[in-house]
XYZ file of C-alpha atoms in Angstrom:
747
model
C -72.930 -73.488 79.671
C -69.253 -72.614 79.805
C -67.715 -69.131 79.802
C -67.590 -69.070 75.991
C -71.107 -70.415 75.448
C -70.289 -74.096 74.689
C -72.581 -76.655 76.205
C -70.875 -79.488 78.042
C -73.342 -82.177 77.007
C -71.756 -85.087 75.237
C -74.594 -85.208 72.760
C -73.938 -81.654 71.625
C -70.239 -82.296 71.080
C -70.701 -85.608 69.332
C -71.900 -83.891 66.160
C -68.446 -82.500 65.357
C -65.016 -83.945 65.619
C -62.859 -82.506 68.344
C -59.642 -81.392 66.611
C -56.973 -79.596 68.682
C -55.284 -76.457 67.364
C -52.001 -76.684 65.536
C -48.977 -76.671 67.774
C -47.754 -73.186 68.546
C -50.735 -71.534 66.832
C -52.252 -69.523 69.647
C -55.058 -67.041 68.943
C -55.024 -64.952 72.093
C -55.631 -65.550 75.751
C -59.376 -66.072 75.308
C -59.003 -68.630 72.498
C -60.872 -71.908 72.761
C -58.922 -75.073 73.361
C -61.430 -77.054 71.261
C -63.265 -76.007 68.099
C -65.842 -77.389 65.698
C -63.616 -76.732 62.682
C -59.970 -77.670 62.444
C -58.973 -74.255 61.114
C -60.147 -70.677 61.151
C -60.430 -70.890 57.358
C -63.241 -73.224 56.374
C -63.434 -74.945 52.993
C -66.744 -75.234 51.118
C -66.800 -78.978 51.768
C -66.265 -78.549 55.518
C -69.079 -76.022 55.676
C -71.425 -78.264 53.712
C -70.818 -81.164 56.127
C -71.351 -78.916 59.139
C -74.613 -77.570 57.761
C -75.921 -81.064 57.161
C -75.439 -81.820 60.873
C -77.438 -78.879 62.145
C -80.353 -79.826 64.467
C -83.479 -80.526 62.391
C -85.924 -78.703 64.707
C -86.141 -75.062 65.721
C -86.740 -75.898 69.343
C -83.353 -77.534 69.745
C -80.881 -75.659 71.945
C -77.825 -77.427 70.539
C -75.125 -75.275 68.857
C -75.644 -74.735 65.163
C -73.561 -73.700 62.181
C -74.844 -70.387 60.835
C -73.663 -69.050 57.443
C -73.367 -65.258 57.671
C -73.181 -63.217 54.489
C -71.044 -60.081 54.907
C -71.408 -58.792 51.346
C -70.333 -55.141 50.997
C -69.172 -53.016 48.088
C -67.147 -49.845 47.802
C -69.143 -46.603 47.624
C -67.763 -45.966 44.121
C -68.652 -49.435 42.813
C -69.001 -49.093 39.020
C -72.016 -51.442 38.928
C -73.793 -49.667 41.789
C -74.084 -52.959 43.691
C -74.914 -53.269 47.348
C -74.600 -56.062 49.851
C -78.294 -56.820 50.354
C -78.985 -57.224 46.623
C -75.992 -59.573 46.306
C -77.299 -61.558 49.268
C -80.729 -61.908 47.651
C -79.210 -62.841 44.290
C -77.290 -65.849 45.553
C -76.620 -67.130 49.061
C -75.902 -70.248 51.049
C -79.070 -71.876 52.354
C -80.091 -70.745 55.882
C -77.632 -67.831 55.629
C -78.238 -64.526 57.407
C -77.113 -61.058 56.212
C -74.769 -58.875 58.307
C -75.083 -55.280 57.097
C -71.756 -53.469 57.685
C -73.346 -50.101 56.951
C -76.056 -50.686 59.565
C -74.305 -52.503 62.400
C -71.838 -49.801 63.363
C -71.419 -46.780 65.640
C -74.009 -44.361 64.283
C -72.769 -41.566 66.544
C -69.390 -41.566 64.806
C -68.807 -39.511 61.635
C -66.660 -42.316 60.215
C -68.185 -45.134 58.124
C -67.342 -48.427 59.860
C -66.441 -47.773 63.452
C -67.243 -50.672 65.767
C -70.761 -50.577 67.179
C -71.476 -50.405 70.854
C -71.864 -53.680 72.742
C -75.600 -53.079 73.012
C -75.946 -52.452 69.270
C -73.954 -55.587 68.485
C -76.002 -57.763 70.858
C -79.264 -56.470 69.444
C -78.136 -57.142 65.839
C -76.996 -60.679 66.679
C -80.326 -61.376 68.404
C -82.281 -60.116 65.384
C -80.212 -62.389 63.133
C -81.226 -65.337 65.298
C -77.667 -66.130 66.353
C -76.934 -67.582 69.764
C -73.737 -67.168 71.722
C -72.682 -70.807 71.208
C -73.375 -70.996 67.467
C -70.589 -71.568 64.963
C -70.723 -68.601 62.619
C -69.052 -68.981 59.195
C -68.756 -65.603 57.481
C -68.455 -65.340 53.723
C -68.353 -62.805 50.866
C -69.938 -62.676 47.425
C -68.783 -64.958 44.626
C -67.476 -61.931 42.693
C -65.126 -60.741 45.393
C -64.155 -64.013 47.050
C -62.565 -62.527 50.173
C -63.195 -58.871 50.829
C -65.413 -57.736 53.724
C -66.040 -61.079 55.461
C -62.760 -60.978 57.474
C -63.871 -57.672 59.018
C -67.215 -59.130 60.167
C -65.507 -62.227 61.551
C -62.986 -59.990 63.368
C -65.886 -57.960 64.795
C -67.451 -61.076 66.234
C -64.187 -62.061 67.903
C -63.681 -58.554 69.321
C -67.070 -58.878 71.041
C -66.190 -62.294 72.438
C -67.846 -64.583 69.870
C -64.810 -66.808 69.364
C -66.658 -69.463 67.368
C -66.349 -67.248 64.288
C -64.852 -68.699 61.105
C -64.159 -67.571 57.561
C -65.277 -69.393 54.398
C -62.479 -69.631 51.869
C -64.567 -68.901 49.786
C -68.088 -68.488 48.354
C -66.722 -68.367 44.788
C -65.377 -71.890 45.253
C -68.643 -72.901 46.920
C -70.519 -71.949 43.766
C -67.926 -73.408 41.389
C -67.877 -76.725 43.281
C -71.649 -77.069 42.867
C -72.829 -76.608 46.427
C -76.449 -75.407 46.718
C -77.482 -71.744 46.731
C -80.791 -69.989 47.053
C -82.165 -66.658 45.853
C -84.929 -64.222 46.753
C -85.898 -62.846 50.080
C -84.687 -64.911 53.020
C -87.008 -66.713 55.402
C -87.913 -65.002 58.627
C -85.703 -66.225 61.463
C -86.602 -66.490 65.109
C -84.782 -63.930 67.207
C -82.610 -64.799 70.178
C -81.648 -63.108 73.405
C -77.984 -62.459 72.668
C -76.156 -61.290 75.811
C -74.418 -57.923 75.808
C -70.729 -58.770 75.447
C -67.602 -57.063 76.666
C -65.406 -55.351 74.105
C -61.835 -56.644 73.806
C -60.016 -53.325 73.424
C -56.637 -55.059 73.076
C -57.530 -55.855 69.458
C -58.310 -52.228 68.561
C -55.967 -49.354 67.747
C -57.401 -45.934 68.606
C -56.610 -42.744 66.712
C -54.533 -41.289 69.543
C -52.304 -44.355 69.580
C -51.817 -44.257 65.826
C -51.069 -40.546 66.001
C -48.450 -41.170 68.670
C -46.833 -43.876 66.528
C -46.801 -41.653 63.455
C -45.372 -38.756 65.462
C -42.549 -40.894 66.832
C -41.786 -42.565 63.507
C -38.078 -42.528 62.782
C -37.145 -41.168 66.194
C -34.585 -42.887 68.332
C -36.147 -44.964 71.090
C -39.557 -45.299 69.391
C -41.597 -48.484 69.949
C -41.124 -49.615 66.369
C -44.791 -50.473 65.832
C -45.469 -51.384 62.201
C -48.534 -50.006 60.408
C -49.682 -52.120 57.424
C -52.017 -50.403 54.937
C -54.281 -52.674 52.827
C -55.401 -49.992 50.355
C -54.207 -50.004 46.726
C -50.719 -48.595 46.331
C -51.907 -45.639 44.262
C -54.125 -44.402 47.074
C -51.317 -44.994 49.568
C -48.895 -42.834 47.569
C -51.526 -40.168 46.977
C -51.492 -40.574 43.207
C -55.008 -42.078 42.986
C -58.113 -40.516 44.524
C -60.027 -41.927 47.444
C -63.448 -43.461 46.721
C -65.112 -40.983 49.095
C -65.613 -37.462 47.824
C -63.671 -34.730 49.512
C -61.172 -37.101 51.101
C -57.538 -36.615 50.207
C -55.352 -39.625 49.517
C -52.000 -40.438 51.076
C -50.787 -42.518 53.976
C -50.032 -42.417 57.661
C -46.385 -41.492 58.268
C -44.287 -44.639 58.680
C -46.924 -47.005 57.320
C -46.108 -49.857 54.903
C -48.130 -50.376 51.751
C -49.506 -53.938 51.610
C -52.451 -54.000 49.159
C -54.819 -56.833 50.118
C -55.087 -58.242 46.522
C -51.466 -59.372 46.897
C -52.626 -61.762 49.639
C -55.411 -63.318 47.552
C -55.205 -65.688 44.626
C -56.189 -63.669 41.545
C -58.189 -66.540 40.026
C -59.871 -68.373 42.884
C -60.098 -65.231 45.097
C -59.042 -67.471 47.991
C -56.378 -66.587 50.550
C -52.881 -67.657 49.486
C -51.124 -70.615 51.147
C -49.112 -70.116 54.302
C -45.639 -70.202 52.729
C -46.526 -67.691 50.024
C -47.946 -65.329 52.604
C -44.776 -65.514 54.684
C -42.661 -64.678 51.638
C -44.792 -61.597 50.981
C -44.443 -60.390 54.566
C -40.690 -60.936 54.531
C -40.359 -59.123 51.194
C -42.163 -56.111 52.684
C -39.658 -56.031 55.528
C -42.230 -56.758 58.218
C -40.598 -57.766 61.482
C -42.588 -60.592 63.169
C -41.127 -59.667 66.556
C -42.559 -56.125 66.542
C -46.175 -55.100 67.157
C -48.395 -54.614 64.084
C -51.380 -52.383 63.375
C -53.541 -53.170 60.334
C -55.351 -50.349 58.573
C -57.095 -49.495 55.306
C -59.716 -46.997 54.134
C -62.429 -47.630 56.747
C -61.151 -50.667 58.620
C -62.735 -53.310 56.351
C -59.970 -54.782 54.197
C -57.458 -54.260 57.031
C -58.913 -57.468 58.500
C -57.646 -59.365 55.435
C -54.060 -58.564 56.520
C -54.910 -59.619 60.071
C -56.319 -62.923 58.790
C -53.304 -63.534 56.525
C -50.867 -62.895 59.396
C -52.847 -65.291 61.555
C -52.928 -68.058 58.977
C -49.233 -67.611 58.132
C -48.398 -67.725 61.866
C -46.402 -64.570 61.317
C -45.952 -62.526 64.462
C -47.612 -62.625 67.856
C -51.448 -62.301 67.705
C -51.478 -60.619 71.101
C -49.371 -57.789 69.650
C -51.607 -57.249 66.654
C -54.390 -54.678 66.443
C -56.722 -53.229 63.824
C -57.388 -49.524 63.266
C -61.100 -49.455 62.428
C -61.116 -45.714 61.724
C -58.674 -46.256 58.887
C -57.475 -43.589 56.503
C -60.902 -41.922 56.511
C -60.597 -40.984 60.168
C -56.881 -40.252 59.948
C -57.147 -37.945 56.946
C -59.987 -35.928 58.448
C -58.749 -35.720 62.024
C -55.102 -35.277 61.115
C -56.111 -32.575 58.656
C -58.087 -30.796 61.338
C -55.144 -31.129 63.691
C -52.839 -29.762 61.012
C -55.189 -26.853 60.373
C -55.489 -26.196 64.097
C -51.711 -26.371 64.451
C -51.296 -24.073 61.469
C -53.765 -21.612 62.914
C -51.923 -21.739 66.216
C -48.605 -21.120 64.470
C -50.128 -18.271 62.487
C -51.492 -16.828 65.711
C -48.079 -17.081 67.341
C -46.390 -15.480 64.349
C -49.022 -12.761 64.251
C -48.412 -12.075 67.922
C -44.702 -11.729 67.242
C -45.400 -9.480 64.268
C -47.688 -7.328 66.415
C -44.953 -7.092 69.009
C -42.418 -6.128 66.374
C -44.832 -3.580 64.976
C -44.309 -1.569 68.117
C -42.082 0.883 66.315
C -38.960 1.966 68.074
C -37.613 5.465 67.579
C -34.640 5.581 65.225
C -31.200 5.994 66.709
C -28.433 8.165 65.410
C -25.163 6.597 64.369
C -22.217 7.615 66.531
C -18.702 7.745 65.084
C -16.007 6.558 67.493
C -12.841 8.445 66.627
C -9.178 8.670 67.471
C -7.915 12.224 66.938
C -4.401 13.566 66.547
C -3.132 17.098 67.050
C -3.607 18.067 63.382
C -7.356 17.364 63.508
C -7.720 19.120 66.860
C -5.794 22.241 65.918
C -7.552 22.511 62.562
C -11.119 22.026 63.844
C -11.445 22.021 67.622
C -14.675 24.044 67.364
C -16.279 21.463 65.079
C -15.083 18.591 67.236
C -16.538 20.194 70.382
C -19.872 20.720 68.635
C -19.969 17.142 67.353
C -19.189 15.770 70.809
C -21.914 17.941 72.352
C -24.417 16.691 69.752
C -23.479 13.062 70.489
C -22.407 12.670 66.859
C -18.940 11.423 67.776
C -16.964 10.087 70.683
C -13.239 10.675 70.757
C -10.300 8.858 72.244
C -7.258 11.052 72.799
C -3.883 9.268 72.696
C -1.178 10.376 75.129
C 1.079 11.338 72.237
C -1.600 13.755 71.012
C -1.678 15.411 74.429
C 2.106 15.777 74.292
C 1.910 17.445 70.878
C -0.828 19.814 72.060
C 1.268 20.741 75.071
C 4.183 21.622 72.780
C 1.893 23.699 70.536
C 0.055 25.685 73.208
C 2.604 28.509 73.281
C 2.328 31.075 70.527
C -0.065 33.522 68.925
C -0.870 31.652 65.727
C -4.311 30.095 65.255
C -2.775 26.664 65.632
C -1.516 27.636 69.092
C -4.865 29.108 70.064
C -6.678 25.942 68.985
C -4.167 23.792 70.890
C -4.872 25.707 74.099
C -8.632 25.449 73.532
C -8.317 21.681 73.005
C -6.370 21.305 76.254
C -9.003 23.280 78.180
C -11.749 21.175 76.588
C -10.105 17.920 77.645
C -9.474 19.303 81.123
C -13.191 20.061 81.540
C -14.086 16.619 80.208
C -11.869 14.843 82.741
C -12.397 17.064 85.772
C -16.117 17.632 85.333
C -15.773 21.374 85.776
C -18.075 23.664 83.882
C -21.833 24.186 83.601
C -22.420 21.245 81.301
C -20.622 17.912 81.738
C -18.668 16.742 78.717
C -19.511 13.223 77.641
C -17.963 11.151 74.901
C -14.317 12.007 75.584
C -11.898 9.340 76.701
C -8.201 9.592 77.422
C -5.818 6.807 76.552
C -4.473 4.980 79.565
C -0.708 4.367 79.709
C -1.296 0.617 79.507
C -3.484 0.852 76.393
C -0.678 0.379 73.923
C 1.864 -2.243 72.932
C 4.996 -2.389 75.022
C 7.211 -2.159 71.918
C 6.651 -0.858 68.392
C 7.648 -4.234 66.979
C 4.440 -5.733 68.410
C 2.322 -3.166 66.598
C 4.353 -3.227 63.376
C 3.386 -6.858 62.722
C -0.054 -5.639 61.602
C 1.421 -3.866 58.583
C -0.152 -5.166 55.367
C 2.455 -7.484 53.771
C 2.345 -5.798 50.383
C 3.779 -2.621 51.949
C 6.800 -4.312 53.493
C 10.055 -2.925 51.982
C 11.648 -5.215 49.397
C 14.695 -3.154 48.358
C 17.049 -0.667 49.949
C 15.239 2.649 50.008
C 18.477 4.644 49.779
C 19.380 2.927 46.501
C 16.246 4.236 44.748
C 16.716 7.304 42.516
C 15.251 10.544 43.807
C 11.999 11.675 42.230
C 11.721 15.098 40.597
C 9.726 17.718 42.434
C 7.076 19.756 40.663
C 9.589 22.532 39.887
C 12.081 20.021 38.438
C 14.501 20.062 41.372
C 15.477 16.796 43.030
C 13.092 15.947 45.855
C 14.428 15.336 49.324
C 13.934 11.924 50.846
C 12.677 13.701 53.911
C 9.512 14.640 52.031
C 8.521 11.238 50.534
C 8.050 8.143 52.722
C 9.657 5.085 51.157
C 9.578 6.618 47.692
C 5.770 6.795 47.479
C 3.808 9.605 45.875
C 0.210 10.247 46.868
C -2.963 11.275 45.105
C -6.132 12.600 46.675
C -9.226 10.844 45.282
C -12.013 11.940 47.618
C -11.329 9.900 50.784
C -8.732 7.524 49.305
C -5.028 8.178 49.267
C -3.377 5.772 46.870
C 0.351 5.350 46.161
C 2.028 5.435 42.753
C -0.031 8.152 41.094
C 1.052 10.801 38.634
C -0.602 13.511 40.750
C 1.669 14.485 43.662
C 0.126 16.266 46.593
C 2.317 19.134 47.639
C 2.058 20.797 51.013
C 0.298 24.075 51.593
C 3.379 25.573 53.185
C 6.990 25.511 52.136
C 8.545 22.499 50.350
C 9.870 21.452 53.740
C 6.375 21.139 55.236
C 5.012 17.790 56.252
C 1.298 18.764 56.234
C -1.275 18.509 53.472
C -4.019 21.087 53.310
C -7.406 19.366 53.743
C -9.954 19.998 51.052
C -12.133 22.962 51.924
C -9.926 24.084 54.825
C -8.175 27.466 54.782
C -4.991 26.927 56.783
C -3.741 29.661 59.065
C -0.196 28.936 58.106
C 1.200 29.801 54.667
C 4.469 29.443 52.900
C 5.507 32.731 54.474
C 4.471 31.625 57.985
C 5.948 28.369 59.193
C 3.531 25.878 60.840
C 4.333 25.677 64.572
C 3.553 21.967 64.451
C 6.370 21.488 61.927
C 8.790 23.406 64.055
C 7.886 21.284 67.007
C 8.477 18.074 65.066
C 11.827 19.366 63.873
C 13.026 20.318 67.318
C 12.086 16.953 68.694
C 13.799 15.103 65.874
C 10.528 13.500 64.681
C 10.931 14.408 61.046
C 9.872 11.805 58.530
C 13.413 11.599 57.284
C 14.634 10.903 60.783
C 14.672 7.557 62.540
C 12.236 5.014 61.157
C 11.307 1.426 61.914
C 12.323 -1.623 59.929
C 9.262 -1.099 57.719
C 10.016 2.572 57.269
C 7.346 3.924 59.640
C 8.461 7.368 60.911
C 8.985 7.557 64.629
C 6.829 10.682 64.806
C 3.659 8.655 64.138
C 4.618 5.348 65.728
C 3.119 6.307 69.111
C -0.194 7.297 67.515
C -0.428 4.138 65.410
C 0.611 2.034 68.406
C -2.348 3.329 70.420
C -4.858 2.878 67.592
C -3.642 -0.619 66.681
C -3.807 -1.739 70.288
C -7.383 -0.547 70.628
C -8.457 -2.041 67.286
C -6.908 -5.470 67.828
C -7.167 -5.809 71.592
C -10.508 -4.285 72.482
C -12.541 -4.194 69.276
C -15.171 -6.419 70.921
C -14.867 -5.034 74.442
C -17.944 -4.343 76.573
C -17.291 -0.599 76.962
C -19.520 0.132 73.960
C -16.823 1.877 71.932
C -17.002 -0.638 69.046
C -15.085 0.038 65.830
C -12.871 3.106 65.492
C -11.976 5.756 62.965
C -8.705 7.627 62.985
C -9.166 11.332 62.189
C -6.089 13.224 61.035
C -5.186 15.989 58.607
C -1.642 14.767 58.210
C -0.944 13.245 54.814
C 1.784 10.968 56.114
C -0.380 9.632 58.936
C -3.214 9.021 56.475
C -0.957 6.976 54.262
C 0.571 4.831 56.960
C -2.767 4.224 58.676
C -4.089 2.750 55.436
C -1.070 0.492 55.210
C -1.992 -0.874 58.649
C -5.600 -1.408 57.531
C -6.869 1.305 59.895
C -10.041 3.197 58.991
C -8.893 6.772 58.542
C -10.439 10.055 57.365
C -9.614 13.701 57.201
C -11.542 16.114 59.390
C -13.599 17.475 56.493
C -14.535 13.945 55.427
C -15.722 13.204 58.963
C -17.841 16.344 58.816
C -19.439 15.222 55.570
C -20.248 11.808 57.034
C -21.782 13.403 60.131
C -23.948 15.707 58.030
C -25.127 12.794 55.894
C -25.970 10.769 58.978
C -27.837 13.720 60.475
C -29.931 14.118 57.329
C -30.642 10.400 57.233
C -31.557 10.400 60.915
C -34.018 13.247 60.424
C -35.594 11.356 57.521
C -35.948 8.206 59.597
C -37.347 10.191 62.512
C -39.901 11.874 60.257
C -40.853 8.485 58.835
C -41.227 7.112 62.348
C -43.576 9.929 63.333
C -45.693 9.436 60.217
C -45.784 5.663 60.752
C -47.086 6.085 64.278
C -49.846 8.437 63.198
C -50.994 6.439 60.168
C -50.294 2.922 61.555
C -48.234 2.043 58.523
C -45.066 0.057 58.455
C -41.778 1.599 57.486
C -41.661 -0.247 54.173
C -44.933 1.320 52.991
C -43.681 4.869 53.408
C -41.508 6.922 51.066
C -38.163 7.928 52.497
C -37.608 11.636 52.765
C -33.953 11.443 51.847
C -33.221 13.478 48.704
C -31.748 10.438 46.972
C -34.745 8.219 47.780
C -37.487 10.851 47.613
C -38.438 10.507 43.935
C -41.534 8.394 43.418
C -42.191 5.979 40.602
C -43.959 7.728 37.748
C -47.669 7.291 37.275
C -49.294 7.321 33.902
C -51.338 10.466 33.167
C -54.999 10.108 32.455
C -55.718 9.156 28.914
C -56.227 12.128 26.648
C -54.794 14.660 29.104
C -51.396 16.260 29.622
C -50.078 19.019 31.858
C -50.696 22.543 30.517
C -47.728 24.171 28.842
C -45.629 26.122 31.267
C -47.037 24.538 34.437
C -44.708 23.126 37.055
C -44.511 19.385 37.853
C -42.812 18.617 41.182
C -41.349 15.381 39.790
C -39.820 16.713 36.626
C -39.514 20.494 36.691
C -37.527 23.075 38.607
C -37.801 26.820 38.698
C -34.889 28.955 37.639
C -35.052 32.216 39.556
C -32.822 34.048 37.149
C -34.806 33.327 34.003
C -38.248 32.486 35.472
C -38.544 29.643 32.957
C -39.713 26.157 33.931
C -37.829 23.313 32.281
C -38.130 19.530 32.456
C -35.164 17.347 33.306
C -34.591 14.446 30.855
C -33.781 12.164 33.831
C -36.366 13.567 36.218
C -38.564 10.470 36.412
C -35.758 8.180 37.530
C -33.268 10.451 39.258
C -35.064 13.509 40.596
C -31.962 15.596 39.748
C -32.515 19.337 39.482
C -31.145 21.089 36.403
C -30.650 24.751 35.832
C -31.899 26.468 32.750
C -29.857 25.379 29.738
C -29.009 28.991 28.967
C -27.281 29.293 32.333
C -23.514 29.424 31.969
C -22.943 27.133 34.930
C -25.343 24.439 33.760
C -23.934 21.036 34.677
C -25.057 17.856 32.931
C -24.043 14.415 34.230
C -21.404 12.950 31.951
C -22.140 9.330 32.957
C -24.526 7.067 34.894
C -25.304 8.348 38.364
C -24.726 6.040 41.335
C -28.052 5.945 43.240
C -26.241 5.080 46.483
C -23.912 8.077 46.402
C -24.622 11.365 48.147
C -22.520 13.447 45.803
C -23.438 14.761 42.402
C -20.063 16.208 41.454
C -19.349 14.116 38.318
C -20.558 16.739 35.897
C -19.255 18.516 32.843
C -20.269 21.790 31.300
C -22.357 21.248 28.156
C -23.756 23.988 25.985
C -27.279 22.928 24.945
C -28.118 22.694 21.271
C -30.509 25.201 19.803
C -33.111 22.584 18.975
C -33.089 21.090 22.473
C -35.406 23.790 23.860
C -38.627 24.729 22.174
C -39.817 28.266 22.105
C -42.094 27.529 25.009
C -39.190 26.324 27.100
C -40.307 22.672 27.084
C -37.953 19.945 25.821
C -39.212 18.562 22.549
C -38.964 14.893 23.571
C -40.631 15.577 26.903
C -43.629 17.273 25.325
C -44.066 15.056 22.298
C -42.950 11.748 23.773
C -41.758 10.496 20.383
C -45.335 9.751 19.376
C -46.182 7.798 22.547
C -48.952 8.562 25.020
C -46.549 8.418 27.938
C -42.798 8.057 28.193
C -41.315 7.194 31.589
């Protein structure tokens, strides 16, 4: 006996014609050079002739032709058919039945995984098949070609190369060849040797997963996956025949439904040329490796057979994925779930790390200060620096102005001397407590010439006409105004923190008409119209009056040095690594305020800086309180209610049905207590604003005259309104609040 089980006796070979394979049609390295049939596909007539030449006695050891029925139906078959019943209904004489649902790997959770070599050998022995027999596999007459290619492929994988495919049993019946029914005759078993599995014909899940993962990536192998399932199942539009299995396809696979490869009438495989056209139309590259797949690895063998018969591609580069979509969908889904759980775990770990609350930090204002801010509020500035609320940069020109102002007995002179001593302690380190947050301008921290700094002036403020040709404006008392008092013909209006030009409201100085200083809101200046401001005298003696020398854009020379320093810092070192970030210019000089805005410099008066610091302090305390509560209750910051007065009011909750607060009781959301009248009243806007109102009879009762900005900290847009007599009931409760306009609850 040869390696492949063929006997070398001349008598055994004389029964069949020896026909060589077609030129160029190789079937793998282990393919026979001589076969009993001229083609892998056997016609009914060829099979009938071969069967008639079988040895007449059972004791003969000559090779035989064995018909092998591979009938199998889908699990959702509408007629509830099964392979064994179809085999008993009609079969080729002497045929045996190969049960796909029985001859498989029973340890696998997937339906039609290849059996072990031992299981296969045992099944072949029980079917009475010998290693050298010609086995012709066929399907039922209803299906034509369906599951038989998978059984024939299984035989070849286990080394039984004399496996052929009948094309097909439907034609066998139609052409009048004999059939038999009923239970088959008992066959004599054989001792089929345990074969070796040819793993080169099989695609494992890990390999398919690798191909799908690399699909579309540059440098990938370019392996093509051909799916034999119906297109609807491939796209995911139609359900899978197995319950609980989702439909879809392996990434990168090509839909090639097996019915397209079979004649719809005869159920036989299409001719070679038609098959090639189908493969070319699908864009299948014959030079690249191919993996055939389907639902459970059954109909995938039809594609493998069609490729073989069409001589399309290299058989040695072709494999079959016997796990099919059933294995892929379940294992890939488990992998996806495992990956998702891993990602969730990673995200949860990051969330847990981020949940480690960090204490809130207080905002620090980085400020440039001039002599007007220092001499008006050196005590406040020292306190803010000590509290780490601000850091200050002191320009050299400010030090020069303080040095000129230090002599004298006025409060301005006293404050100038105190500022100089404060800066001296900050730089020398003398004193009990070191001063941090004070920085002196270096001589090199400014532009070499004013022209370099003046280029940052906003274009809309560049002079267009000769300033001297403009008519003089009228002062408040009707006398012509001096050009020394108005820069470039602009008038200024104070609107909270904004100083805008061209307004009907003209800000006059707090001193004489010759003064150059504006009195900050809420500040009681030490100098009056009867007492000249020493800072003004200093500017006059040095020739730095606004009406003196100016630049091409009209910027007074008295403030050019200050703006030069600020502009250099803003544009040269805004992103420096010294941690001094963005800057705010603090000045109480109206002219400096105006020109700083024209250079797009953030600027505030001293009192405005104080308001911002107080707001930040209140907000910091609220955030700190929230942080402490969050640590103790293990809640996140978003689940807590901010303690800031603007954000403190809670959303209203509906009272219990049939109940209401007793008359005259106090509700912390909607009532306030007036100490003067001892009457509790309800605010009309209390549910949404939390604004406290005084008793309507109070003479200073203020009612908002328009919508309140929830982001603002001020509540100064009020007007005095005398309440109507019918607004307050005798009990002191607003009529609409108590009655609710007939509703159970009014928010």
